[in-house]
PDB file of C-alpha atoms in Angstrom:
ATOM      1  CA  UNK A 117      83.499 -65.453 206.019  1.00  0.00           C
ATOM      2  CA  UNK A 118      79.944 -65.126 205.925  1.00  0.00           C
ATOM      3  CA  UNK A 119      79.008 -68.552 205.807  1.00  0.00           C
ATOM      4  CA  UNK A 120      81.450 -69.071 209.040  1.00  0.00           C
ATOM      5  CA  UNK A 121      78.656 -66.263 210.830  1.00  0.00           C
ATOM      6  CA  UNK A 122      76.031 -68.370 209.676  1.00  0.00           C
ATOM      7  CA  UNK A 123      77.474 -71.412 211.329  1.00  0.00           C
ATOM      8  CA  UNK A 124      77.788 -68.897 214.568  1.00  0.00           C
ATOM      9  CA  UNK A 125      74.434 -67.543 214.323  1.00  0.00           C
ATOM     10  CA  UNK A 126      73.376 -71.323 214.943  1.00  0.00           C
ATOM     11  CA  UNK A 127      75.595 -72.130 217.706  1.00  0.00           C
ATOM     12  CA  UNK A 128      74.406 -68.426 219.367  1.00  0.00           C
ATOM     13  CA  UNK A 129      70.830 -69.618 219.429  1.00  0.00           C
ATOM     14  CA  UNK A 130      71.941 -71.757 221.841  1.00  0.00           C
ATOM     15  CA  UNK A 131      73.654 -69.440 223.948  1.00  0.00           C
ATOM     16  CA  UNK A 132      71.082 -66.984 223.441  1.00  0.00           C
ATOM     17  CA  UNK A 133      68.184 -69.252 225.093  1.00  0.00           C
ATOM     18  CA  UNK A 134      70.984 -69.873 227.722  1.00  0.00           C
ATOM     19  CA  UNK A 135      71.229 -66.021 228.673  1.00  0.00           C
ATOM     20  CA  UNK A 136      67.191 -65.548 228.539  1.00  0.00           C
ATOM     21  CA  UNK A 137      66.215 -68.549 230.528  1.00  0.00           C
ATOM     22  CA  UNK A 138      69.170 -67.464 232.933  1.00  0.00           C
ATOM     23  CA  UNK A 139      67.344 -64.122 233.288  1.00  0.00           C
ATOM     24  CA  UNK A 140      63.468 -66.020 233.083  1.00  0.00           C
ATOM     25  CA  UNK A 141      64.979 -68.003 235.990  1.00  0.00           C
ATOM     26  CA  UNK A 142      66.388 -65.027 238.459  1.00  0.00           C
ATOM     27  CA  UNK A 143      63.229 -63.635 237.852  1.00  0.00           C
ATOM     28  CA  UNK A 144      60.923 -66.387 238.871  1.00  0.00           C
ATOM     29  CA  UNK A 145      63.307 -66.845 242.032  1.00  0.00           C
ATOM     30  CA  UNK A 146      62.719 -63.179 242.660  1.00  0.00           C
ATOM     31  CA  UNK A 147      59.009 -64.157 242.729  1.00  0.00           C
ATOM     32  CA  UNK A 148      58.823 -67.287 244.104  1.00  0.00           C
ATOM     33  CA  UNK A 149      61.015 -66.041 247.326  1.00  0.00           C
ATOM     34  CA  UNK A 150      58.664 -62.838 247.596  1.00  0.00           C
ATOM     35  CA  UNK A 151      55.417 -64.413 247.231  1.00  0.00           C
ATOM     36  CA  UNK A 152      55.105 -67.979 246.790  1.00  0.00           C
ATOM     37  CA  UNK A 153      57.418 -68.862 249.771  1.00  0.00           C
ATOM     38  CA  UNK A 154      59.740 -70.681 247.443  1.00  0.00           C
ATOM     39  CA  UNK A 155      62.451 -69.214 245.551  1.00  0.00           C
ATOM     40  CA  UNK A 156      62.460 -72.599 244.116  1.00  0.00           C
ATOM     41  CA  UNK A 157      58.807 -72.919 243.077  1.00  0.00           C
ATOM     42  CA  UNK A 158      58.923 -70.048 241.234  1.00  0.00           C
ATOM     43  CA  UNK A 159      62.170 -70.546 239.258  1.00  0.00           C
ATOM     44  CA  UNK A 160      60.077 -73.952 238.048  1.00  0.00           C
ATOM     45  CA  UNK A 161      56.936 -71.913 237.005  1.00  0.00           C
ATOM     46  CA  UNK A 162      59.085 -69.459 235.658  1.00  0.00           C
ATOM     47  CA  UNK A 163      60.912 -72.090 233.473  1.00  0.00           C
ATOM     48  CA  UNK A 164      58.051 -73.775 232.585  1.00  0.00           C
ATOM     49  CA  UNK A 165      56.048 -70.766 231.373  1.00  0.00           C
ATOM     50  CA  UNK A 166      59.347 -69.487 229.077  1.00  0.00           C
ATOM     51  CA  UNK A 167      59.748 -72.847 227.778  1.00  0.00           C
ATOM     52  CA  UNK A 168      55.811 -72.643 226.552  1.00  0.00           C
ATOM     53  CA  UNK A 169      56.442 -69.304 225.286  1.00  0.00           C
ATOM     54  CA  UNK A 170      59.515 -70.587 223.198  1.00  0.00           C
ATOM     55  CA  UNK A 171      57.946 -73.820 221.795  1.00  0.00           C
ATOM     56  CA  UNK A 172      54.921 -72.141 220.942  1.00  0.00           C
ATOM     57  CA  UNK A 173      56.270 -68.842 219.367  1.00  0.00           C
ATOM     58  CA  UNK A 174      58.780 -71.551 217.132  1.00  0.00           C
ATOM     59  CA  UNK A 175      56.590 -73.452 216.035  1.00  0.00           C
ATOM     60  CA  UNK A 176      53.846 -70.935 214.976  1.00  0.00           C
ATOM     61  CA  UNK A 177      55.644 -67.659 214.411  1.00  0.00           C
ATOM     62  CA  UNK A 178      54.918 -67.544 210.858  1.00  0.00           C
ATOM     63  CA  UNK A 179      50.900 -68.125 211.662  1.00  0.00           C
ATOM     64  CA  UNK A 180      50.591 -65.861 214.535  1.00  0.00           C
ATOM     65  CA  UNK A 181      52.880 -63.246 212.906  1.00  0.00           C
ATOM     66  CA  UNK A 182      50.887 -62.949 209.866  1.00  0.00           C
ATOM     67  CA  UNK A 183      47.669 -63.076 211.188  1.00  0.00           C
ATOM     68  CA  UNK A 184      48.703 -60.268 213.703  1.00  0.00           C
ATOM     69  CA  UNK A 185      49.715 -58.274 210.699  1.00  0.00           C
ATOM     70  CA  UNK A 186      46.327 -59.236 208.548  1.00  0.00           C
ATOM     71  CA  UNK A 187      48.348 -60.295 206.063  1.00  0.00           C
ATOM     72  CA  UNK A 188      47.040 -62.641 203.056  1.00  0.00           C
ATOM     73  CA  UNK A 189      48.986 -65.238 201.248  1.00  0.00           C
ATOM     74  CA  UNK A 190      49.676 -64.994 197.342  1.00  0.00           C
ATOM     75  CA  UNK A 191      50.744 -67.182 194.942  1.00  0.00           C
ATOM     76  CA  UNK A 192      52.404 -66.496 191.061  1.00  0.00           C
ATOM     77  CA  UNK A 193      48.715 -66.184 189.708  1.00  0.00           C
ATOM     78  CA  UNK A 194      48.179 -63.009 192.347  1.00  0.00           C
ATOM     79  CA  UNK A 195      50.965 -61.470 192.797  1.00  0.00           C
ATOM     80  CA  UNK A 196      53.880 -62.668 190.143  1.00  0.00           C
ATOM     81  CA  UNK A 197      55.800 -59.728 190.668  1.00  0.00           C
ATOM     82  CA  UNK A 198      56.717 -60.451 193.818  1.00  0.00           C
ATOM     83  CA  UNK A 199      56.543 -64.010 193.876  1.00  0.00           C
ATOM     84  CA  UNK A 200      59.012 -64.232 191.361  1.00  0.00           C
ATOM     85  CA  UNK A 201      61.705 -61.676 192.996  1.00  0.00           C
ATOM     86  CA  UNK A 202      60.880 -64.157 196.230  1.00  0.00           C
ATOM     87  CA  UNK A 203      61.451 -67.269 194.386  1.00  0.00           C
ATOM     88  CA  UNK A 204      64.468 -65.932 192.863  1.00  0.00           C
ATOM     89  CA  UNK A 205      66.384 -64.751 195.731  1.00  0.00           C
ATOM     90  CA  UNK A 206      65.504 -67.879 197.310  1.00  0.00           C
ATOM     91  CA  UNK A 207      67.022 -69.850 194.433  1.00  0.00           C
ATOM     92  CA  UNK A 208      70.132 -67.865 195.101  1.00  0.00           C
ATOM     93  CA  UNK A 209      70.091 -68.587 198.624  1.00  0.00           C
ATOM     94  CA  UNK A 210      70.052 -72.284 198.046  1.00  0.00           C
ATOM     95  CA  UNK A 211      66.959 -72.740 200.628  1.00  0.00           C
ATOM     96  CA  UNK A 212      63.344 -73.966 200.052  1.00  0.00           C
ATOM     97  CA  UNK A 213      60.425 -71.327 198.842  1.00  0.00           C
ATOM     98  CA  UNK A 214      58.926 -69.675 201.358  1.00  0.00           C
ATOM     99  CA  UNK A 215      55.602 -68.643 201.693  1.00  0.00           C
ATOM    100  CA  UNK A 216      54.967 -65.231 200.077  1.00  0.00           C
ATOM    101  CA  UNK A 217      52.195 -62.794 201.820  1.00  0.00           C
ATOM    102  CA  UNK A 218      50.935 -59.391 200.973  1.00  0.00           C
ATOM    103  CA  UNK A 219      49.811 -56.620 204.313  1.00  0.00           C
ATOM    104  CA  UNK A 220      47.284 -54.126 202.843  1.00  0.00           C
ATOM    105  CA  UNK A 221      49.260 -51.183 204.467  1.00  0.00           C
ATOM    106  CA  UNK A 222      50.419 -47.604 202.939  1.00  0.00           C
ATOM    107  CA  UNK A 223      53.845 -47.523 205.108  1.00  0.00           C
ATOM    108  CA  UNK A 224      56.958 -49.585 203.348  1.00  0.00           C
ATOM    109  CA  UNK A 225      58.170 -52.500 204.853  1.00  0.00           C
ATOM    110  CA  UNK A 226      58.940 -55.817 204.481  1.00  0.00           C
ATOM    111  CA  UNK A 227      59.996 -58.892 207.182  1.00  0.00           C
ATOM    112  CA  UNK A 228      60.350 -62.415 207.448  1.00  0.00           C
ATOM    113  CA  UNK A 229      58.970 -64.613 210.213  1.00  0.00           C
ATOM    114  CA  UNK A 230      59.942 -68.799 210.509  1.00  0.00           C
ATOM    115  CA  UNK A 231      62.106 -70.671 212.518  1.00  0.00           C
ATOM    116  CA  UNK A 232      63.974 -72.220 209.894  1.00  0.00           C
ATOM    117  CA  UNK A 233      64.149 -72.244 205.991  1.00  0.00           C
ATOM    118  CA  UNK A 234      61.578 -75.164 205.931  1.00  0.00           C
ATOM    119  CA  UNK A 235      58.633 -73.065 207.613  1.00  0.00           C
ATOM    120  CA  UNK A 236      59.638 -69.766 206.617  1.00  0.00           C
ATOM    121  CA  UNK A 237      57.490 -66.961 204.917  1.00  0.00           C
ATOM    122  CA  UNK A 238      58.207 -62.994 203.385  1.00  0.00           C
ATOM    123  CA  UNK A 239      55.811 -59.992 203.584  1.00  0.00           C
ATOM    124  CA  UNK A 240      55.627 -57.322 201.526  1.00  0.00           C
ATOM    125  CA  UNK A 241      53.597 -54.146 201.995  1.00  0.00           C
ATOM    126  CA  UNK A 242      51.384 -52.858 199.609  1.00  0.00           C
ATOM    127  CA  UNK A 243      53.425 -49.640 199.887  1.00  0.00           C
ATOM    128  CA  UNK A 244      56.496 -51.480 199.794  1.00  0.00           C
ATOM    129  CA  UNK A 245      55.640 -53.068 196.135  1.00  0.00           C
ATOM    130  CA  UNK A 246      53.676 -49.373 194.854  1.00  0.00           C
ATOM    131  CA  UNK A 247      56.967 -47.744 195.393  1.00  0.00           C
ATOM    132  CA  UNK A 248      60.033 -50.116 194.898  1.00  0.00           C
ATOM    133  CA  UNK A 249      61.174 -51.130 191.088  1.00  0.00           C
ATOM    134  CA  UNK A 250      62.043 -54.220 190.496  1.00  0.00           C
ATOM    135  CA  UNK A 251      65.995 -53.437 191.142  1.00  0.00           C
ATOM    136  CA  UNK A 252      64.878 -52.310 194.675  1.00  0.00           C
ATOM    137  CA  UNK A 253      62.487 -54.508 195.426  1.00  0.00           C
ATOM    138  CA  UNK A 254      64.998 -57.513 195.059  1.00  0.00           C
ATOM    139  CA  UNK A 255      67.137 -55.760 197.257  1.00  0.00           C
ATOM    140  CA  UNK A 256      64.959 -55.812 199.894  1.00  0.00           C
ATOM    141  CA  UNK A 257      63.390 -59.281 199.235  1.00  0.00           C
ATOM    142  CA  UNK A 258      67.200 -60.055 199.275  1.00  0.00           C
ATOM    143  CA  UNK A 259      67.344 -58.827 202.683  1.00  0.00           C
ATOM    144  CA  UNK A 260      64.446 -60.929 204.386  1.00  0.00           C
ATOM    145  CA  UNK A 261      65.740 -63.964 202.455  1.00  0.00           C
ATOM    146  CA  UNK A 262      68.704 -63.382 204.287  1.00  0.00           C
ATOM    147  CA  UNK A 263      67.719 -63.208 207.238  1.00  0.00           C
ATOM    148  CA  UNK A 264      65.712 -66.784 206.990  1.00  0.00           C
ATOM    149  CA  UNK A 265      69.206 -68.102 205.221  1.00  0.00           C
ATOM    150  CA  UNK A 266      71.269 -67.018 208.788  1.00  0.00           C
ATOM    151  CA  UNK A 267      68.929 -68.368 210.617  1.00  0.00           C
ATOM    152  CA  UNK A 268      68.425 -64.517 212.401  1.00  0.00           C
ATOM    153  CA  UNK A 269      64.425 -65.470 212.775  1.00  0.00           C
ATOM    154  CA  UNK A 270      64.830 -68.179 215.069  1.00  0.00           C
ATOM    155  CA  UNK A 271      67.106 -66.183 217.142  1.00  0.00           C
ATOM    156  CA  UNK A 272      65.005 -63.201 217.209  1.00  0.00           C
ATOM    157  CA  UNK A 273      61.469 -65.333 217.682  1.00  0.00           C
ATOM    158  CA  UNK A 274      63.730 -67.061 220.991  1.00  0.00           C
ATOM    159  CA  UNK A 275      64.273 -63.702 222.231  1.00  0.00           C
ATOM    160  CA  UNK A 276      60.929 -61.967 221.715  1.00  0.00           C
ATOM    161  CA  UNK A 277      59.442 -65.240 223.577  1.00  0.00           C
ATOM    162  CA  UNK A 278      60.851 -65.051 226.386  1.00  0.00           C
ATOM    163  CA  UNK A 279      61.322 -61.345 226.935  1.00  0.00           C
ATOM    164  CA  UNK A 280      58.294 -61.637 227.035  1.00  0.00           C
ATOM    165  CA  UNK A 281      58.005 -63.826 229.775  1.00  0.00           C
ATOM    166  CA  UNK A 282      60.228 -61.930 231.876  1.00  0.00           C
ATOM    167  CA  UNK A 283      58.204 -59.210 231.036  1.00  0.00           C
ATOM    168  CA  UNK A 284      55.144 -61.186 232.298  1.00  0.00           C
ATOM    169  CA  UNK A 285      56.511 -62.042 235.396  1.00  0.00           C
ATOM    170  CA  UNK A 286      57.852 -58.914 236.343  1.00  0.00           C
ATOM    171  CA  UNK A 287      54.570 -57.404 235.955  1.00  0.00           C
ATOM    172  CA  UNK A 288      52.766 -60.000 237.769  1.00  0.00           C
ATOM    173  CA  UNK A 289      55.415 -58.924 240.810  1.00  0.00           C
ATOM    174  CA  UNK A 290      54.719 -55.443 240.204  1.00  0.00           C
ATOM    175  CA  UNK A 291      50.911 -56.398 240.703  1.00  0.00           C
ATOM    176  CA  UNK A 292      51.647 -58.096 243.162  1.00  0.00           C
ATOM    177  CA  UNK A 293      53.720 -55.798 244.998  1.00  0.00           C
ATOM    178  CA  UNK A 294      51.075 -53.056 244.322  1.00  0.00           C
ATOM    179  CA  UNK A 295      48.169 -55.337 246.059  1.00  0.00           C
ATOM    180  CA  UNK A 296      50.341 -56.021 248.954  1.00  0.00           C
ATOM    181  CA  UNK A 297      51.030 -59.628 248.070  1.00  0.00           C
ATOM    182  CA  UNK A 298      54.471 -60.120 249.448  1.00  0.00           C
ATOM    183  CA  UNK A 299      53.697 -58.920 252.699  1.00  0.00           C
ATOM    184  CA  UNK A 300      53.611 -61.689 254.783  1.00  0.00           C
ATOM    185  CA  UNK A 301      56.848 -62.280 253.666  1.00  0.00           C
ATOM    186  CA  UNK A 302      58.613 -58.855 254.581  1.00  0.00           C
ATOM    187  CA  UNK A 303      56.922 -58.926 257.736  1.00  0.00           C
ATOM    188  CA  UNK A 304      58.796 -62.465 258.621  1.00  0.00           C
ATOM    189  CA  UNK A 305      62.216 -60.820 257.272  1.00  0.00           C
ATOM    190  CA  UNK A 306      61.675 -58.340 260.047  1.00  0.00           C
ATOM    191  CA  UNK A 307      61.117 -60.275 262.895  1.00  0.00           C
ATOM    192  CA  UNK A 308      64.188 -61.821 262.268  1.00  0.00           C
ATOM    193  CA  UNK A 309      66.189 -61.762 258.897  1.00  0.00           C
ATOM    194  CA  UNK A 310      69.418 -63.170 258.662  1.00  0.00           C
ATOM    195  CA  UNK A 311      72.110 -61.501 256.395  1.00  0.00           C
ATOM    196  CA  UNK A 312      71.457 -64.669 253.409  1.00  0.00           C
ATOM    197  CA  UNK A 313      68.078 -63.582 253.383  1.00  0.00           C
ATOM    198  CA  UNK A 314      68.198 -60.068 253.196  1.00  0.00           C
ATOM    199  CA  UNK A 315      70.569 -60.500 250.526  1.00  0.00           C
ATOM    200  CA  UNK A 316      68.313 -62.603 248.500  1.00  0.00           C
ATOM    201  CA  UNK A 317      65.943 -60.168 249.195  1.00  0.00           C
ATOM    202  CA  UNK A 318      67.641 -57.428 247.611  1.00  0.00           C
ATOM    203  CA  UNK A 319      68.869 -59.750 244.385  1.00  0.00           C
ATOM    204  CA  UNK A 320      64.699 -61.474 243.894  1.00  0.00           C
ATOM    205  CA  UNK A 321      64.148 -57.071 244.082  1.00  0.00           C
ATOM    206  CA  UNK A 322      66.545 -55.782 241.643  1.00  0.00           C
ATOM    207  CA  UNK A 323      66.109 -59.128 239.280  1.00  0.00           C
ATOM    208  CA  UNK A 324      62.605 -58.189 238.786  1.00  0.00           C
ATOM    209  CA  UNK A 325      62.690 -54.284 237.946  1.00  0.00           C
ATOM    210  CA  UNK A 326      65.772 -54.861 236.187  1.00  0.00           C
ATOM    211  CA  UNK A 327      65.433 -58.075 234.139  1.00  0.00           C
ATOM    212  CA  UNK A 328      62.877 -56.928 231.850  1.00  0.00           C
ATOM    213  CA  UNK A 329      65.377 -53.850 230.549  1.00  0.00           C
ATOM    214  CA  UNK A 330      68.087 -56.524 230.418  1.00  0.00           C
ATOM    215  CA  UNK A 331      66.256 -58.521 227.950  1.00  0.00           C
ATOM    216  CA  UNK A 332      65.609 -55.597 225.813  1.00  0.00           C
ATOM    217  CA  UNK A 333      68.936 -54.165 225.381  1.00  0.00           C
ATOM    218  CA  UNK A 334      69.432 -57.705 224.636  1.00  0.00           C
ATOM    219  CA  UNK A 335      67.052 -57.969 221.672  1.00  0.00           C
ATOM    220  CA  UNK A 336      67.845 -54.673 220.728  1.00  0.00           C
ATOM    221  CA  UNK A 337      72.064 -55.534 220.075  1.00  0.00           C
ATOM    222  CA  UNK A 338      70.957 -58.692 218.478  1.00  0.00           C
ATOM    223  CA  UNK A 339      68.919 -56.705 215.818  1.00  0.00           C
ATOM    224  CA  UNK A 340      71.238 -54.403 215.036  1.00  0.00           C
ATOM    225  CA  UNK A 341      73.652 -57.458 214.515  1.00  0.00           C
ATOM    226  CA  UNK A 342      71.762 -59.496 212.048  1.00  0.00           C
ATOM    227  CA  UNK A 343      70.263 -56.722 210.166  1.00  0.00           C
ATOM    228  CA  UNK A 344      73.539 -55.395 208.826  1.00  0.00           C
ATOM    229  CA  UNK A 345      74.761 -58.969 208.444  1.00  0.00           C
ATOM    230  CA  UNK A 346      71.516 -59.088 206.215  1.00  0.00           C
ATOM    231  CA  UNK A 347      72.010 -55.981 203.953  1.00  0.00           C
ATOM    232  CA  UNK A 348      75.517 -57.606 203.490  1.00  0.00           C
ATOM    233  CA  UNK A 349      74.341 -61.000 202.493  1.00  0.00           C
ATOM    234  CA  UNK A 350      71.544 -59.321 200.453  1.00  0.00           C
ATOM    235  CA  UNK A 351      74.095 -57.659 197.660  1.00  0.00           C
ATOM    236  CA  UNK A 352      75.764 -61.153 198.028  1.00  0.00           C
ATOM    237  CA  UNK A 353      72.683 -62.404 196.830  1.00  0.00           C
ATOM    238  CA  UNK A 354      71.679 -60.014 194.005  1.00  0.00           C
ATOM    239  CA  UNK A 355      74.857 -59.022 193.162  1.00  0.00           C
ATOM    240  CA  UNK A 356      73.829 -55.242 192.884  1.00  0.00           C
ATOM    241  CA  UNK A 357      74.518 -53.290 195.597  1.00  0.00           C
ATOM    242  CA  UNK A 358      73.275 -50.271 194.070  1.00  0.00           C
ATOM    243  CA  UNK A 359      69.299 -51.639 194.370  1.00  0.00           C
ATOM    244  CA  UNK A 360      69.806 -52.268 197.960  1.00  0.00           C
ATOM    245  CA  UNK A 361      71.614 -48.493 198.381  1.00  0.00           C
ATOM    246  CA  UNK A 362      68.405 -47.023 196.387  1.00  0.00           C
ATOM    247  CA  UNK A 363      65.931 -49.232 198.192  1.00  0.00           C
ATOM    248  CA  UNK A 364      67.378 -47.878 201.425  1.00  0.00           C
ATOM    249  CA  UNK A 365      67.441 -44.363 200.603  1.00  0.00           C
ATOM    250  CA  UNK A 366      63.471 -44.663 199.597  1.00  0.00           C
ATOM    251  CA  UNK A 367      63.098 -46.243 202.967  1.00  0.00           C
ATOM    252  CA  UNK A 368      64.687 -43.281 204.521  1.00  0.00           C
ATOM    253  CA  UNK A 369      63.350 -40.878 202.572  1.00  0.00           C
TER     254      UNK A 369
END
């Protein structure tokens, strides 16, 4: 069973970049047919600039996340407490070790950032490790180890890439709108509009305010998703589910 939802968490990254290049490319319509004077211009740029965003988010997620976080890279000689609970839960999880980092930070919290197994990394919080024993604290290691095992990162560092390229684009046609950009445009639809074009008109308009919510409720159900799948594969992996249930009542608490 849960190996079967790994094998669809791969096929759904596929789908996934699908959905969000569908919605990067209604956008860029929208703006190319407002103010470029080609819908299809702008579905290009738009295209091209999510495609950037993906390749480059994939392929340093783990760098730029870390460094946005400040976080600093340990080893067994630093930190063996958790480096060990990391390289055992990896171990478990039959994938390769990833990188282990610490964020100087009171709050508790953990993630894991990498496209794949291969490139992968876990953080740890240094109120995260002051707080958790070492039941708890494989519990939640267990967690973020799952997540890299499902393959949930890649998904998730897809979608944050290019929502946020809608979310660019949208706000350069807010800008845009703001300045008076399109105006040329709207004055040409009046002269003499026919019903095609005030209907794409009305779909480049409602693409761009509404695109940008689209591919948050998106993100948002695909979180939810993978992060119970990864509490469930994390008392797969430690076979105590009473760490993970005392882990999460800390968090809550």
């Amino acid at each position: 069973m849960l190996f079967d939802q790994i094998a669809r968490n791969k096929r759904k990254t596929w789908l996934l970049l699908l959905v969000f290049f569908l919605l990067l490319g209604l956008v860029g319509y929208g703006v190319g047919y407002l103010w470029l004077g080609s819908g299809l211009g702008g579905l290009i740029l738009a295209l091209v600039i999510g495609f950037i965003y993906a390749v480059t988010m994939i392929f340093q997620s783990t760098n730029v996340v870390m460094a946005m976080n400040g976080a600093r890279e340990v080893d067994e000689q630093t930190a063996p407490n958790l480096y060990h609970v990391v390289e055992d839960m990896a171990m478990v999880a039959q994938i390769p070790m990833p990188r282990v980092f610490i964020v100087d930070d009171p709050s508790m919290n953990a993630f894991a950032t990498g496209s794949s197994p291969k490139n992968a990394a876990v953080a740890a919080t240094t109120g995260l490790l002051a707080v958790m024993n070492r039941e708890e604290l494989e519990g939640v290691i267990g967690h973020e180890v799952s997540h890299i095992r499902n393959y949930d990162i890649r998904i998730s560092t897809i979608a944050v890439a290019l929502a946020s390229a809608i979310t660019m684009l949208a706000g350069m046609a807010r800008n845009m709108m703001f300045w008076g950009g399109g105006r040329r445009r709207n004055d040409d639809d009046r002269n003499g509009s026919s019903g095609l074009e005030i209907i794409l008109l009305i779909i480049s308009l409602i693409a761009i305010i509404l695109a940008p919510l689209a591919a948050t409720l998106v993100q948002l159900a695909i979180s939810r998703q993978r992060e119970f799948l990864a509490d469930a594969s994390s008392v797969e992996l430690t076979r105590n589910p009473q760490g993970m249930i005392n882990a999460l009542l800390k968090l809550d608490n």
